[in-house]
Coordinates of C-alpha atoms and ligand atoms in Angstrom, one line a residue:
M1 CA 105.3 64.9 103.1
C2 CA 107.6 65.6 105.7
G3 CA 109.6 62.0 106.2
I4 CA 110.6 61.5 110.8
V5 CA 112.9 59.0 111.7
A6 CA 113.7 58.3 115.2
Y7 CA 115.9 55.7 117.4
I8 CA 116.2 54.4 120.1
G9 CA 118.5 51.6 122.0
P10 CA 122.3 51.1 122.8
K11 CA 124.2 52.9 119.5
Q12 CA 124.8 56.6 118.8
A13 CA 121.7 57.7 116.8
Y14 CA 123.1 60.8 114.8
N15 CA 124.1 58.9 112.2
F16 CA 121.0 56.9 111.6
L17 CA 118.9 59.8 111.8
I18 CA 121.1 62.0 109.0
Q19 CA 121.3 59.3 107.0
G20 CA 117.4 58.7 107.7
L21 CA 116.6 61.7 106.7
K22 CA 118.7 62.0 103.3
R23 CA 116.9 58.6 102.5
L24 CA 113.3 60.8 103.5
E25 CA 113.8 63.7 101.9
Y26 CA 112.1 63.0 98.6
R27 CA 109.1 63.4 101.0
G28 CA 110.1 66.8 102.0
Y29 CA 113.0 69.0 101.8
D30 CA 112.3 72.5 103.4
S31 CA 114.3 72.1 106.5
A32 CA 115.7 69.8 108.8
G33 CA 116.1 69.1 112.0
I34 CA 117.1 66.5 114.7
A35 CA 116.4 66.2 119.0
L36 CA 118.9 63.6 120.7
L37 CA 119.0 63.1 124.5
D38 CA 122.9 63.0 126.3
G39 CA 121.0 64.1 129.5
D40 CA 119.9 67.1 128.1
M41 CA 117.6 67.3 125.4
K42 CA 119.4 68.9 122.6
V43 CA 118.2 70.1 119.2
Y44 CA 119.7 71.1 116.2
K45 CA 118.0 72.3 112.8
E46 CA 117.9 74.2 109.7
H47 CA 116.5 76.1 106.3
G48 CA 116.9 73.8 103.9
K49 CA 118.0 70.4 103.0
V50 CA 119.8 68.0 104.9
Q51 CA 123.0 68.7 104.0
D52 CA 122.4 71.9 105.7
L53 CA 122.0 70.9 108.5
I54 CA 125.3 68.6 108.6
D55 CA 126.4 71.6 107.8
T56 CA 125.2 73.7 110.8
I57 CA 126.4 71.1 112.6
G58 CA 129.7 71.3 111.2
E59 CA 132.7 68.8 113.7
Q60 CA 130.4 68.9 116.8
N61 CA 130.5 65.9 118.3
I62 CA 126.8 65.1 118.9
E63 CA 125.8 62.3 121.2
G64 CA 122.3 60.6 122.2
T65 CA 121.6 57.1 122.1
R66 CA 117.6 57.8 121.5
G67 CA 116.9 60.6 119.0
I68 CA 114.2 61.6 116.5
G69 CA 114.8 63.5 112.9
H70 CA 112.5 65.5 110.7
T71 CA 112.3 66.7 107.0
R72 CA 109.8 69.1 106.4
W73 CA 107.4 70.1 103.2
A74 CA 106.0 72.9 104.7
T75 CA 102.2 73.4 105.1
H76 CA 101.4 75.6 108.3
G77 CA 104.2 78.4 108.6
E78 CA 106.7 79.4 106.6
P79 CA 110.2 76.7 105.7
N80 CA 112.6 78.4 107.8
Q81 CA 114.7 77.5 111.3
K82 CA 112.2 79.0 113.1
N83 CA 109.0 76.4 112.2
A84 CA 111.9 73.7 111.3
H85 CA 110.9 70.4 113.8
P86 CA 111.5 68.6 116.1
H87 CA 109.9 71.5 118.4
L88 CA 109.7 71.2 121.9
S89 CA 107.1 71.4 124.8
G90 CA 106.9 74.6 126.7
S91 CA 109.2 73.2 129.8
G92 CA 111.5 72.0 126.4
D93 CA 111.2 68.5 128.3
L94 CA 109.1 67.0 125.5
A95 CA 110.2 67.1 121.7
V96 CA 108.1 66.6 118.3
I97 CA 108.8 65.5 114.6
H98 CA 104.8 65.8 112.8
N99 CA 104.1 64.8 109.3
G100 CA 100.6 65.6 108.8
I101 CA 98.1 68.6 109.6
I102 CA 96.4 69.3 112.7
E103 CA 93.8 70.9 111.3
N104 CA 92.2 72.2 115.0
Y105 CA 95.4 73.7 115.1
A106 CA 94.2 77.7 115.9
S107 CA 91.7 76.8 118.3
L108 CA 93.9 74.3 120.8
K109 CA 96.1 77.1 120.3
E110 CA 94.2 79.5 121.4
V111 CA 93.0 77.9 124.6
L112 CA 97.1 76.9 125.1
S113 CA 97.8 80.1 125.1
L114 CA 94.8 81.8 127.3
R115 CA 96.8 79.5 129.4
G116 CA 100.0 80.9 129.4
H117 CA 101.2 78.8 126.4
V118 CA 104.5 80.4 124.6
F119 CA 104.9 79.3 120.8
N120 CA 107.9 79.2 119.3
S121 CA 106.8 78.6 115.6
D122 CA 104.2 79.2 113.3
T123 CA 103.7 75.1 113.0
D124 CA 100.5 73.2 114.1
S125 CA 103.0 70.4 114.9
E126 CA 103.9 72.8 118.1
V127 CA 100.8 72.8 119.5
L128 CA 100.5 69.4 119.8
I129 CA 103.6 69.3 122.4
H130 CA 102.3 72.1 124.2
L131 CA 99.1 70.0 124.9
I132 CA 100.4 66.8 125.8
E133 CA 102.9 69.0 128.7
E134 CA 99.2 70.7 129.1
I135 CA 97.1 67.2 129.5
C136 CA 100.6 65.8 131.6
A137 CA 100.2 68.5 134.3
N138 CA 96.6 68.7 134.7
E139 CA 95.9 64.5 134.4
K140 CA 99.1 63.7 136.7
C141 CA 99.3 60.7 134.2
S142 CA 102.1 58.8 132.3
L143 CA 103.5 60.4 129.1
F144 CA 101.8 57.8 127.5
E145 CA 98.1 58.6 128.3
A146 CA 98.9 61.9 127.9
V147 CA 99.9 61.7 124.3
R148 CA 96.7 59.3 123.8
L149 CA 94.3 61.6 125.1
A150 CA 95.9 64.8 123.3
L151 CA 95.2 62.4 120.0
S152 CA 91.7 62.0 121.2
E153 CA 91.6 65.8 121.0
V154 CA 93.1 66.4 117.4
V155 CA 91.2 66.4 114.3
G156 CA 93.4 66.2 111.2
A157 CA 96.4 63.2 109.9
Y158 CA 99.4 62.7 111.8
A159 CA 102.8 60.6 112.1
I160 CA 104.2 61.8 115.2
V161 CA 107.1 60.5 117.3
I162 CA 107.9 62.1 120.8
L163 CA 111.4 62.0 123.1
S164 CA 110.9 62.9 126.7
K165 CA 114.2 64.4 128.9
N166 CA 112.6 63.1 131.6
D167 CA 111.5 59.9 130.5
P168 CA 115.0 58.7 128.2
D169 CA 114.3 55.3 127.7
L170 CA 110.5 55.6 126.2
L171 CA 110.2 56.6 122.5
I172 CA 106.5 57.1 122.0
G173 CA 105.3 57.0 117.9
A174 CA 101.5 57.5 116.8
R175 CA 99.6 57.2 114.0
K176 CA 96.8 58.3 111.5
G177 CA 96.8 59.6 108.1
S178 CA 100.3 59.6 108.0
P179 CA 102.3 56.6 107.7
L180 CA 104.8 55.0 110.4
V181 CA 106.9 51.7 110.9
V182 CA 108.7 50.4 113.7
G183 CA 112.1 48.1 112.5
I184 CA 112.7 46.2 115.3
G185 CA 116.7 46.5 115.7
N186 CA 118.8 43.4 115.7
S187 CA 120.2 44.2 119.7
P188 CA 117.9 44.2 122.6
G189 CA 115.9 46.8 123.2
E190 CA 116.8 48.6 120.7
Y191 CA 114.2 50.3 117.5
Y192 CA 113.3 52.2 115.0
M193 CA 111.0 54.4 113.8
A194 CA 110.3 56.2 110.2
S195 CA 107.8 57.2 107.7
D196 CA 108.6 54.2 105.2
A197 CA 111.3 51.6 105.8
T198 CA 113.6 52.6 104.0
P199 CA 115.8 54.6 106.4
I200 CA 115.1 51.6 108.6
V201 CA 116.1 48.2 105.8
E202 CA 120.4 48.8 106.1
Y203 CA 119.8 47.6 109.8
T204 CA 117.2 45.2 110.4
R205 CA 114.6 43.8 107.7
K206 CA 112.0 42.6 110.9
V207 CA 109.2 45.6 110.5
T208 CA 105.6 46.5 111.9
Y209 CA 103.5 49.1 110.0
L210 CA 101.1 50.9 112.3
D211 CA 97.6 51.0 111.7
D212 CA 95.8 54.4 112.0
G213 CA 94.7 55.2 115.3
E214 CA 97.6 53.3 116.8
I215 CA 100.2 54.2 118.9
A216 CA 103.7 52.8 119.6
L217 CA 105.2 52.9 122.6
V218 CA 109.0 51.9 123.2
S219 CA 109.3 51.2 127.0
N220 CA 112.7 50.1 128.9
G221 CA 113.9 48.1 125.6
E222 CA 110.3 46.4 125.0
L223 CA 107.3 47.7 122.1
T224 CA 103.6 47.6 122.7
I225 CA 101.1 48.7 120.5
K226 CA 98.7 50.0 121.8
T227 CA 94.8 51.7 120.2
I228 CA 94.1 55.4 120.8
D229 CA 91.0 53.9 122.3
N230 CA 93.9 51.8 124.7
I231 CA 93.4 48.5 123.5
Q232 CA 96.4 47.0 123.5
K233 CA 97.4 45.1 119.9
T234 CA 99.9 42.2 118.8
P235 CA 102.4 43.6 116.1
Y236 CA 102.2 42.2 113.0
I237 CA 106.0 41.7 112.6
Q238 CA 107.0 41.4 108.7
N239 CA 110.1 40.9 106.7
L240 CA 111.5 43.8 104.3
S241 CA 112.4 42.5 100.5
I242 CA 113.4 45.8 99.7
T243 CA 117.5 46.0 98.9
L244 CA 120.1 48.4 100.0
E245 CA 121.3 48.3 96.3
A246 CA 117.3 49.5 95.1
I247 CA 117.5 52.6 97.2
E248 CA 121.0 53.8 96.2
K249 CA 122.1 55.8 93.0
G250 CA 124.1 52.8 91.5
G251 CA 126.3 54.9 89.9
Y252 CA 124.0 57.3 87.8
D253 CA 123.9 61.2 88.6
H254 CA 120.8 61.5 89.5
F255 CA 117.6 58.5 90.6
M256 CA 115.4 59.8 88.3
L257 CA 117.9 58.3 85.5
K258 CA 118.6 55.6 87.2
E259 CA 114.8 54.7 87.6
I260 CA 113.7 55.7 83.9
Y261 CA 116.9 53.0 82.5
E262 CA 115.6 50.3 85.0
Q263 CA 112.9 50.3 83.4
P264 CA 113.2 47.0 81.4
K265 CA 113.3 45.2 84.7
S266 CA 110.9 47.1 86.0
I267 CA 108.2 46.6 83.2
H268 CA 109.4 42.4 83.4
D269 CA 108.5 42.7 87.5
S270 CA 105.5 44.0 86.6
F271 CA 104.1 41.2 84.5
R272 CA 106.8 38.5 85.6
G273 CA 104.3 35.2 86.6
R274 CA 100.8 36.6 85.7
I275 CA 100.9 36.3 82.4
D276 CA 101.7 32.9 80.0
S277 CA 101.1 34.0 76.5
N278 CA 101.7 30.3 75.4
L279 CA 99.0 29.0 77.7
L280 CA 96.6 32.3 77.4
K281 CA 96.4 32.7 81.0
I282 CA 96.3 35.6 83.6
E283 CA 96.9 34.9 86.9
M284 CA 96.5 37.3 89.8
R285 CA 95.0 36.6 93.0
S286 CA 92.0 39.6 92.7
L287 CA 91.0 38.4 89.0
N288 CA 90.1 35.1 90.5
E289 CA 88.4 36.2 93.5
F290 CA 86.6 38.6 92.2
E291 CA 85.5 37.0 88.7
N292 CA 82.0 37.0 89.5
K293 CA 82.0 40.5 90.2
I294 CA 84.1 41.4 86.9
K295 CA 81.4 39.9 85.1
N296 CA 78.7 41.9 85.7
L297 CA 80.7 44.8 86.6
R298 CA 78.6 47.9 85.9
R299 CA 81.3 50.3 85.9
I300 CA 85.2 51.2 87.0
I301 CA 85.9 54.1 88.4
I302 CA 89.8 55.2 88.5
I303 CA 91.0 57.7 90.9
G304 CA 95.0 58.4 91.8
C305 CA 96.8 62.0 91.3
G306 CA 99.4 63.5 89.4
T307 CA 101.6 60.7 87.4
S308 CA 99.0 58.2 89.0
W309 CA 96.3 59.6 87.4
H310 CA 97.7 59.8 83.9
A311 CA 97.9 55.9 84.2
G312 CA 94.7 55.9 84.9
L313 CA 93.8 58.0 82.0
V314 CA 96.0 55.2 79.9
A315 CA 93.6 51.9 81.9
E316 CA 90.2 53.9 80.8
Y317 CA 91.7 53.7 77.0
L318 CA 92.6 49.6 78.0
F319 CA 89.4 48.4 80.0
E320 CA 87.1 50.0 77.9
D321 CA 88.6 48.7 74.3
F322 CA 89.3 45.3 75.6
A323 CA 86.6 44.6 78.3
R324 CA 83.8 47.1 76.9
I325 CA 83.3 48.7 80.7
P326 CA 82.4 52.4 81.1
V327 CA 85.2 53.7 83.0
E328 CA 85.4 56.9 84.8
V329 CA 88.9 58.7 85.5
E330 CA 88.6 61.2 88.2
Y331 CA 91.0 63.5 90.3
A332 CA 91.2 61.9 94.1
S333 CA 91.2 65.4 95.2
E334 CA 87.3 66.6 92.9
F335 CA 85.8 62.9 93.8
R336 CA 86.2 63.1 97.5
Y337 CA 84.5 66.2 97.7
R338 CA 81.8 65.9 94.6
N339 CA 79.4 63.9 96.7
P340 CA 79.7 61.2 93.8
I341 CA 76.6 58.9 93.3
L342 CA 78.1 55.1 93.4
Y343 CA 77.0 51.7 93.4
P344 CA 77.7 48.5 95.2
D345 CA 78.8 46.7 91.9
D346 CA 80.8 49.7 90.8
L347 CA 84.7 48.7 90.9
I348 CA 86.8 51.9 92.2
I349 CA 90.5 51.3 91.6
A350 CA 92.5 53.7 93.2
I351 CA 96.0 54.1 91.7
S352 CA 99.0 55.3 93.8
Q353 CA 102.6 54.8 93.1
S354 CA 102.9 55.8 97.3
G355 CA 99.8 54.1 98.8
E356 CA 99.9 57.4 100.5
T357 CA 98.9 60.1 99.0
A358 CA 95.5 62.3 101.5
D359 CA 93.5 62.4 98.6
T360 CA 93.4 59.1 97.7
L361 CA 93.4 57.5 100.6
A362 CA 90.3 59.7 101.2
A363 CA 88.3 58.9 98.5
L364 CA 88.9 55.1 98.7
E365 CA 87.2 56.2 101.9
L366 CA 84.0 57.6 100.6
A367 CA 83.9 54.9 97.9
K368 CA 84.1 51.8 100.5
K369 CA 81.1 53.2 102.4
S370 CA 78.8 53.3 98.9
G371 CA 79.7 49.4 99.4
A372 CA 82.0 48.9 96.1
T373 CA 84.5 47.0 96.0
I374 CA 87.8 49.1 96.3
F375 CA 90.8 47.7 94.0
G376 CA 95.0 49.5 95.0
V377 CA 97.3 49.1 92.2
C378 CA 100.1 50.6 93.9
N379 CA 103.6 50.4 94.2
V380 CA 104.8 50.4 98.1
V381 CA 104.3 47.4 99.7
G382 CA 102.6 47.6 103.2
S383 CA 101.9 51.1 102.4
S384 CA 98.0 52.6 103.5
I385 CA 96.3 51.9 100.2
P386 CA 96.8 48.0 100.0
R387 CA 96.3 47.8 103.7
M388 CA 92.6 49.4 103.3
T389 CA 91.2 48.0 99.7
D390 CA 89.5 44.6 99.1
A391 CA 92.2 43.6 96.9
G392 CA 94.8 44.6 94.6
A393 CA 98.1 44.2 92.6
Y394 CA 101.3 45.7 93.3
T395 CA 103.1 47.1 90.5
H396 CA 107.0 45.9 92.0
A397 CA 108.5 48.9 89.8
G398 CA 110.9 48.8 93.4
P399 CA 111.7 51.3 95.4
E400 CA 111.5 55.2 93.3
I401 CA 113.3 57.9 95.1
G402 CA 112.9 60.6 92.3
V403 CA 110.4 62.9 92.9
A404 CA 109.2 62.9 89.4
S405 CA 107.7 59.2 88.5
T406 CA 109.3 57.7 86.1
K407 CA 109.6 54.1 86.5
A408 CA 106.6 53.9 88.6
F409 CA 104.2 55.1 85.6
T410 CA 105.2 52.2 83.1
A411 CA 104.6 49.6 86.1
Q412 CA 101.3 51.2 86.6
V413 CA 100.4 51.0 82.6
T414 CA 101.7 47.4 82.4
V415 CA 99.8 45.8 86.2
L416 CA 96.4 47.9 84.2
A417 CA 97.0 46.5 80.9
I418 CA 97.3 42.9 82.4
L419 CA 93.7 43.7 84.7
A420 CA 92.6 45.1 81.7
L421 CA 93.3 41.6 79.5
G422 CA 92.8 39.5 82.3
F423 CA 88.9 41.1 83.0
A424 CA 88.5 41.0 79.0
Q425 CA 89.3 37.0 79.3
R426 CA 86.9 36.6 81.8
R427 CA 83.8 38.6 80.1
G428 CA 84.4 36.9 76.7
T429 CA 85.2 41.0 75.6
I430 CA 88.9 39.9 73.6
S431 CA 89.3 36.7 70.9
D432 CA 91.8 34.4 71.4
S433 CA 94.6 35.5 68.9
K434 CA 93.8 39.5 70.3
L435 CA 94.6 37.9 73.5
R436 CA 97.8 35.9 72.2
A437 CA 99.3 39.4 70.6
M438 CA 98.5 41.4 73.8
L439 CA 100.9 39.3 75.9
Q440 CA 103.3 38.4 73.6
E441 CA 103.5 41.9 72.8
I442 CA 103.4 42.2 76.7
E443 CA 106.6 40.1 77.0
R444 CA 108.7 42.0 74.2
I445 CA 108.4 45.6 75.8
P446 CA 111.0 45.3 77.5
S447 CA 113.5 44.4 75.6
K448 CA 111.8 47.6 72.9
V449 CA 112.6 49.8 75.8
E450 CA 115.9 48.4 76.6
K451 CA 116.0 49.4 72.8
V452 CA 114.5 52.8 73.0
L453 CA 116.4 53.9 75.8
K454 CA 119.8 52.9 73.7
S455 CA 118.6 54.5 70.9
C456 CA 117.0 57.8 71.3
E457 CA 119.7 59.2 74.1
Q458 CA 121.7 61.0 71.9
N459 CA 119.0 62.7 69.5
V460 CA 116.7 63.7 73.0
L461 CA 120.8 65.4 74.3
E462 CA 120.6 67.5 70.9
I463 CA 116.5 68.6 71.7
A464 CA 117.5 69.1 75.3
E465 CA 120.4 71.8 74.2
K466 CA 118.5 73.3 71.5
Y467 CA 115.3 73.9 73.7
C468 CA 116.6 74.3 77.2
D469 CA 115.9 77.5 77.8
T470 CA 112.7 77.9 75.7
P471 CA 109.8 79.2 78.2
N472 CA 106.9 77.1 77.0
F473 CA 105.9 74.3 75.4
L474 CA 103.3 72.3 74.2
Y475 CA 102.8 68.4 73.7
L476 CA 100.2 66.6 71.6
G477 CA 98.6 63.7 71.8
R478 CA 95.6 61.2 70.7
G479 CA 93.9 58.2 71.8
Y480 CA 96.8 56.4 74.0
N481 CA 99.3 58.8 73.5
F482 CA 96.5 61.8 75.0
P483 CA 98.0 61.0 78.7
V484 CA 101.3 60.7 77.3
A485 CA 101.3 64.1 76.4
L486 CA 100.3 65.2 79.4
E487 CA 102.4 62.8 81.3
G488 CA 105.2 64.4 79.3
A489 CA 104.5 68.1 80.0
L490 CA 104.0 67.5 84.0
K491 CA 107.3 65.6 83.6
L492 CA 108.7 69.0 81.7
K493 CA 107.0 71.6 84.6
E494 CA 108.2 69.6 87.4
I495 CA 111.4 69.3 87.2
S496 CA 112.6 72.0 84.7
Y497 CA 110.2 74.5 85.9
I498 CA 109.7 75.2 82.0
H499 CA 105.6 76.1 81.3
A500 CA 104.1 72.7 79.3
E501 CA 100.4 72.0 78.6
G502 CA 99.6 69.0 77.3
Y503 CA 96.7 68.3 74.7
P504 CA 94.7 66.2 72.8
A505 CA 96.2 66.8 69.7
A506 CA 92.5 67.8 67.9
E507 CA 92.1 70.3 70.9
M508 CA 94.4 72.3 69.8
K509 CA 92.5 74.4 67.8
H510 CA 89.9 75.1 70.4
G511 CA 92.8 77.7 71.8
P512 CA 96.0 76.3 72.5
I513 CA 97.0 77.2 68.6
A514 CA 97.0 80.6 69.9
L515 CA 100.2 80.4 71.2
I516 CA 102.1 78.6 68.2
D517 CA 104.7 80.7 66.8
T518 CA 108.2 80.5 65.3
E519 CA 109.5 79.9 69.2
M520 CA 106.9 77.3 70.2
P521 CA 108.4 73.6 70.6
V522 CA 105.7 71.3 69.8
V523 CA 106.0 67.9 71.2
V524 CA 103.6 65.7 69.0
I525 CA 103.3 61.7 70.1
A526 CA 102.4 60.4 66.4
T527 CA 102.7 56.4 66.0
Q528 CA 100.9 54.6 63.6
N529 CA 97.6 53.2 64.5
D530 CA 93.9 54.0 63.4
I531 CA 94.3 58.0 64.0
Y532 CA 97.8 58.6 62.5
E533 CA 96.6 60.5 59.6
K534 CA 94.3 62.6 61.7
V535 CA 97.3 63.6 64.2
L536 CA 99.1 63.9 60.7
S537 CA 96.9 66.8 59.9
N538 CA 97.6 68.0 63.4
I539 CA 100.5 68.6 63.1
Q540 CA 99.9 70.5 59.5
E541 CA 98.7 73.0 61.0
V542 CA 101.0 73.4 64.0
K543 CA 103.9 73.5 60.9
A544 CA 101.4 76.4 59.0
R545 CA 102.2 78.4 61.8
K546 CA 105.4 77.8 61.6
G547 CA 105.4 75.7 65.1
R548 CA 109.1 74.2 65.7
I549 CA 107.5 70.2 65.6
I550 CA 109.5 67.6 67.6
A551 CA 107.9 64.2 66.9
I552 CA 107.6 60.9 68.8
V553 CA 107.2 58.1 65.5
T554 CA 107.1 54.8 64.9
E555 CA 110.5 52.8 62.9
G556 CA 110.5 53.7 59.4
D557 CA 108.1 56.8 59.6
S558 CA 108.4 59.3 57.0
K559 CA 106.0 61.5 56.4
V560 CA 106.3 63.0 59.8
K561 CA 109.7 63.0 59.4
D562 CA 108.7 65.6 56.3
L563 CA 107.3 68.4 58.5
A564 CA 109.3 68.4 61.9
E565 CA 112.4 69.4 62.8
H566 CA 113.0 66.6 65.4
T567 CA 111.6 63.1 65.6
I568 CA 112.4 60.1 67.6
E569 CA 112.0 56.9 66.7
I570 CA 110.3 53.9 68.6
P571 CA 109.8 50.8 67.8
E572 CA 106.7 49.1 66.3
T573 CA 104.2 47.7 69.4
E574 CA 100.0 47.8 69.8
D575 CA 98.8 50.6 70.3
A576 CA 97.4 49.9 73.4
L577 CA 100.8 49.1 74.7
V578 CA 102.3 52.4 73.0
P579 CA 102.5 54.7 76.4
L580 CA 105.2 52.3 77.6
L581 CA 107.5 53.1 74.6
T582 CA 106.9 57.1 74.0
T583 CA 106.6 57.7 77.5
I584 CA 110.4 57.1 77.7
P585 CA 111.9 59.9 75.6
L586 CA 109.8 62.3 77.0
Q587 CA 111.3 61.5 80.2
L588 CA 114.6 61.4 79.0
L589 CA 114.2 64.9 77.4
S590 CA 112.6 66.5 80.6
Y591 CA 115.6 64.6 83.0
H592 CA 118.5 66.3 80.4
I593 CA 116.5 69.9 80.0
A594 CA 116.3 69.9 83.9
V595 CA 120.6 69.1 84.4
M596 CA 121.5 71.0 81.4
R597 CA 118.9 74.4 83.5
G598 CA 120.5 73.6 86.9
C599 CA 117.7 72.6 88.1
N600 CA 117.3 70.2 91.7
V601 CA 116.3 67.3 89.6
D602 CA 115.6 64.4 92.3
Q603 CA 114.4 67.5 94.6
P604 CA 112.2 69.6 92.9
R605 CA 111.6 73.0 94.2
N606 CA 108.2 72.4 96.4
L607 CA 107.4 69.3 95.6
A608 CA 107.3 66.5 97.5
K609 CA 107.2 62.5 95.9
S610 CA 104.7 61.5 98.9
V611 CA 101.4 64.3 99.4
T612 CA 99.9 62.8 102.7
V613 CA 98.1 65.8 103.2
E614 CA 94.9 67.9 101.3
Ligands
LIG701 C1 103.5 63.6 93.7 C2 104.5 63.7 93.1 C3 103.8 62.5 91.7 C4 102.8 61.5 92.1 C5 102.0 61.9 93.3 C6 100.2 61.2 93.2 O1 102.6 65.0 93.2 O2 105.1 64.6 93.1 O3 105.1 61.9 91.2 O4 102.2 61.0 90.5 O5 102.2 62.7 94.4 O6 101.3 60.0 93.8 P1 101.0 58.8 93.9 O7 102.3 58.1 95.4 O8 99.7 58.8 95.2 O9 101.3 58.0 93.1

């Protein structure tokens, strides 16, 4: 939800800012803007994408060794040029970029308006920079102090960076609820700031992540970190482990396609070093640290949003099947406002690719107060959720840039499968032979995913061609394949803007069956398992109404083939791991349909990858 970048140092800032905004565009792409200091404060902004900003700037020679940049996902105020960041203070001497929401902006704006402030946008962010200037003038204090005082008046979430024409050697960043990372450059006095590390990695590996309530002040080449209560902190400098290749397209047309094809590796990276099928070992620090708790667990509550919530649904089956622990899966956004009943012996698992989703973070804060143990399954190292949890496991999928989540989902399912098996082993609810079979099968999954990717592409392309103009799709699955049906439908909606619904196959007869006619494509995931025959009956029900069946089946299946218009085969696997294979053709199907419809696959309209506002 909005990406921010900033630079101060000896070099020209423009290229870093523009390149950085491109890297952060997955966070929002409603408008883009930069401000540079070159004696004067120069602001360039444009409605639309970073490329639109570049086109607007054209051949102009833009100079300045201090600068800030912003790519917006609109919350307050339409996506247009006027509301694009950076926003200036009344005098035009201060500029701010902001990611988050200032919830009390309306009352602040009213007071400031009465004092003569005139606003040029409809945003909450502009109010903040006016407030800072007002405090500076009234209190006759330093800019840092004014920022600190202003932030104490603000309700809401923010990551901000401020540039001042009158203090060109000053750059101030602050965070509460939205991420901000500071990069320590290789030249003296050189610092970078950004919403995540991807814009920075090319320039420096040394970074420090701000905690909530912290302000980073770069002044005359020195970095100081203070809390909003003016307490000085020692920055914890860490080395980035992501590589440049990981955040580039590497020859693929889209990040999404690259990320789909990366799954054999990302799944492997998610279990590498954590399981040993010969020794029947599942090694994760958190499993050892919380062994007693795991043995006596009363309940697991899983929270997440979007695709991560779907991974949570798969985990519900996994934990209940293997570890015999009751599981509830909650939308973080509902959980946080529902006054949920929590016990200290509950385990709360938050699943989040970004580790920054505002609703998931807020739900965790609520759960933490109850004394329950908080566990995170996240992908982005150093993000907010892993930093607030008692324990956790990174998914190690590598950076995911396409807005529609693909490899993060399969990595989440892999890690959750290992966790469920680890819990089962410690609770004595799984036999050694079953555990061995599961671990061996997890080790085989990457090559099976590879096989699916190779074998289904042509078939998927043909199906995509046939149905790319269809207005509706239905996705059906049961058991472990029910969350896959939801995820398949979500992928199609997100990137191709085709209306799609995922349903438990047997629920179809309670409503969605009314939608079936000769035009309706119904994707049924019908792999071999205990309820295969039941799914077959559901397929018959669709067939009887002349629906057009696209089925995902286990290799060698003949019964479904006789009924379906199209079948896509996946190799046989343990039922509990089947989502790792059945998801793949559905990702590819939505990808190809979206491409054929001319949609922007990596940056679908209205969406953002990291949703750091409610
Ligand atoms: C956004 C993204 C989805 C993602 C969801 C949850 O809606 O577009 O792809 O699943 O947020 O994000 P998280 O980072 O918490 O997994």
